[in-house]
Amino acid sequence: MSQPGGKTPAGAEDDWAAALKEQGSPGAGATIESGSAVEAIAQPANIFPRLTPGASTDGPQDLDLILDIPVHLTVELGRTKIPIKHILQLAQGSVIELDALAGEPMDVLINGCLIAQGEVVVVNEKFGIRLTDIVTPSERVRRLHK
């Protein structure tokens, strides 16, 4: 309960100190009073297991936590940059030139991040993509830093 100028009434500090002492047990993150200010004693958190690089605790159980998370999968045919005046002139039957060449593999993106390349296939009159190249995790990280 601050007053204008950032000062707190003397009674408010005592109330806060009493409340903090009630919540914490002595020696485990309890508070001590130093003059008129209340200071917290920092204690390390020992409730989490120590993590080691490359070590997995429960493997498949950890993976189960993320299996139902939806992601956006995009297959990109190509890109181009055109001014708005050309977009306004587009009509049915207009052709837009893309930067990709015919027969070139298409990019497969997950949430905007390139994860694979592939080629178009038609199965039962529906379009699909056959993956021809998977981007390695190290390559994905390298592309992020560009």
Short mmCIF file of C-alpha atoms in Angstrom, two decimals:
data_model
loop_
_atom_site.label_atom_id
_atom_site.label_comp_id
_atom_site.label_asym_id
_atom_site.label_seq_id
_atom_site.Cartn_x
_atom_site.Cartn_y
_atom_site.Cartn_z
CA MET A 1 0.00 0.00 0.00
CA SER A 2 2.16 2.80 -1.30
CA GLN A 3 1.48 6.41 -0.73
CA PRO A 4 2.37 9.09 -3.27
CA GLY A 5 6.14 9.36 -3.49
CA GLY A 6 6.67 5.57 -3.10
CA LYS A 7 6.53 5.54 0.72
CA THR A 8 4.59 2.92 2.67
CA PRO A 9 2.94 3.55 6.02
CA ALA A 10 4.83 2.04 8.98
CA GLY A 11 1.90 -0.23 9.93
CA ALA A 12 1.73 -1.72 6.40
CA GLU A 13 5.33 -2.99 6.58
CA ASP A 14 4.58 -4.76 9.85
CA ASP A 15 1.45 -6.35 8.32
CA TRP A 16 3.46 -7.62 5.33
CA ALA A 17 6.21 -8.99 7.56
CA ALA A 18 3.65 -10.84 9.73
CA ALA A 19 1.87 -12.28 6.67
CA LEU A 20 5.13 -13.47 5.10
CA LYS A 21 6.23 -15.09 8.37
CA GLU A 22 2.92 -16.99 8.59
CA GLN A 23 3.35 -18.40 5.07
CA GLY A 24 6.95 -19.55 5.30
CA SER A 25 8.44 -22.01 7.74
CA PRO A 26 11.69 -20.93 9.47
CA GLY A 27 14.77 -21.73 7.39
CA ALA A 28 12.88 -22.53 4.15
CA GLY A 29 12.48 -19.27 2.32
CA ALA A 30 11.28 -17.46 5.45
CA THR A 31 11.61 -13.72 5.75
CA ILE A 32 13.66 -11.72 8.18
CA GLU A 33 13.26 -8.13 9.13
CA SER A 34 16.24 -5.85 8.63
CA GLY A 35 15.54 -2.44 10.05
CA SER A 36 12.17 -1.45 8.63
CA ALA A 37 12.45 -3.39 5.33
CA VAL A 38 11.56 -7.03 4.77
CA GLU A 39 14.12 -9.19 2.91
CA ALA A 40 13.52 -12.65 1.43
CA ILE A 41 16.07 -15.42 1.88
CA ALA A 42 16.65 -17.21 -1.42
CA GLN A 43 16.79 -21.00 -1.26
CA PRO A 44 17.67 -23.32 -4.19
CA ALA A 45 14.78 -25.36 -5.58
CA ASN A 46 15.51 -29.05 -5.03
CA ILE A 47 12.16 -30.35 -6.27
CA PHE A 48 13.21 -30.87 -9.91
CA PRO A 49 15.53 -33.66 -11.06
CA ARG A 50 18.91 -32.65 -12.51
CA LEU A 51 18.82 -32.54 -16.33
CA THR A 52 21.70 -34.01 -18.30
CA PRO A 53 22.28 -33.44 -22.04
CA GLY A 54 21.01 -36.28 -24.22
CA ALA A 55 19.33 -38.09 -21.34
CA SER A 56 15.62 -38.85 -21.50
CA THR A 57 13.56 -39.66 -18.44
CA ASP A 58 10.51 -41.41 -19.82
CA GLY A 59 10.85 -41.19 -23.63
CA PRO A 60 7.50 -42.35 -25.03
CA GLN A 61 5.48 -40.88 -22.14
CA ASP A 62 7.03 -37.45 -22.78
CA LEU A 63 6.15 -37.70 -26.48
CA ASP A 64 2.53 -38.55 -25.65
CA LEU A 65 2.13 -35.07 -24.13
CA ILE A 66 2.58 -33.35 -27.51
CA LEU A 67 1.02 -35.79 -29.99
CA ASP A 68 -2.37 -34.02 -30.10
CA ILE A 69 -1.01 -30.47 -30.54
CA PRO A 70 -2.21 -29.11 -33.91
CA VAL A 71 0.35 -27.53 -36.26
CA HIS A 72 0.01 -25.76 -39.62
CA LEU A 73 1.47 -27.79 -42.50
CA THR A 74 2.05 -25.81 -45.69
CA VAL A 75 3.26 -27.03 -49.06
CA GLU A 76 4.78 -24.13 -50.92
CA LEU A 77 4.70 -24.19 -54.71
CA GLY A 78 6.80 -21.03 -55.05
CA ARG A 79 6.93 -17.34 -54.21
CA THR A 80 7.03 -14.03 -55.98
CA LYS A 81 7.02 -10.35 -55.13
CA ILE A 82 4.69 -8.09 -57.10
CA PRO A 83 3.39 -4.57 -56.62
CA ILE A 84 -0.19 -3.95 -55.52
CA LYS A 85 -1.06 -2.33 -58.88
CA HIS A 86 -0.42 -5.71 -60.59
CA ILE A 87 -2.55 -7.54 -58.00
CA LEU A 88 -5.44 -5.17 -58.74
CA GLN A 89 -5.15 -6.03 -62.45
CA LEU A 90 -5.50 -9.81 -61.86
CA ALA A 91 -8.50 -11.51 -63.39
CA GLN A 92 -9.69 -15.06 -63.93
CA GLY A 93 -7.13 -16.81 -66.13
CA SER A 94 -4.24 -14.51 -65.14
CA VAL A 95 -0.85 -16.19 -64.74
CA ILE A 96 1.52 -15.28 -61.91
CA GLU A 97 5.15 -16.22 -62.45
CA LEU A 98 6.77 -17.85 -59.39
CA ASP A 99 10.44 -18.15 -58.48
CA ALA A 100 10.31 -21.97 -58.58
CA LEU A 101 11.21 -23.92 -61.72
CA ALA A 102 9.01 -26.66 -63.21
CA GLY A 103 9.95 -30.04 -61.72
CA GLU A 104 11.71 -28.44 -58.76
CA PRO A 105 10.87 -29.96 -55.35
CA MET A 106 8.28 -28.13 -53.26
CA ASP A 107 8.94 -26.95 -49.73
CA VAL A 108 7.01 -28.52 -46.83
CA LEU A 109 6.74 -26.16 -43.87
CA ILE A 110 5.48 -26.79 -40.35
CA ASN A 111 4.40 -23.54 -38.64
CA GLY A 112 6.47 -21.65 -41.24
CA CYS A 113 9.66 -23.68 -40.67
CA LEU A 114 11.05 -25.76 -43.55
CA ILE A 115 11.13 -29.43 -42.56
CA ALA A 116 11.14 -31.30 -45.89
CA GLN A 117 10.94 -31.12 -49.67
CA GLY A 118 8.83 -33.26 -51.95
CA GLU A 119 7.07 -33.77 -55.26
CA VAL A 120 3.38 -33.60 -56.15
CA VAL A 121 1.48 -36.86 -56.56
CA VAL A 122 -2.15 -37.62 -57.42
CA VAL A 123 -3.83 -40.41 -55.45
CA ASN A 124 -7.52 -41.23 -56.03
CA GLU A 125 -8.02 -37.86 -57.78
CA LYS A 126 -6.59 -35.94 -54.80
CA PHE A 127 -3.30 -34.07 -54.68
CA GLY A 128 -0.64 -35.12 -52.21
CA ILE A 129 3.08 -34.73 -51.73
CA ARG A 130 5.73 -37.46 -51.64
CA LEU A 131 8.57 -36.42 -49.36
CA THR A 132 11.92 -36.72 -51.11
CA ASP A 133 14.20 -34.98 -48.62
CA ILE A 134 13.88 -34.36 -44.86
CA VAL A 135 15.75 -31.37 -43.45
CA THR A 136 18.05 -32.45 -40.61
CA PRO A 137 17.67 -30.78 -37.20
CA SER A 138 21.14 -29.21 -37.51
CA GLU A 139 20.21 -27.77 -40.92
CA ARG A 140 16.98 -26.32 -39.47
CA VAL A 141 18.94 -24.61 -36.70
CA ARG A 142 21.45 -23.27 -39.25
CA ARG A 143 18.57 -21.80 -41.33
CA LEU A 144 17.11 -20.09 -38.23
CA HIS A 145 20.32 -18.09 -37.74
CA LYS A 146 20.23 -16.64 -41.28
#
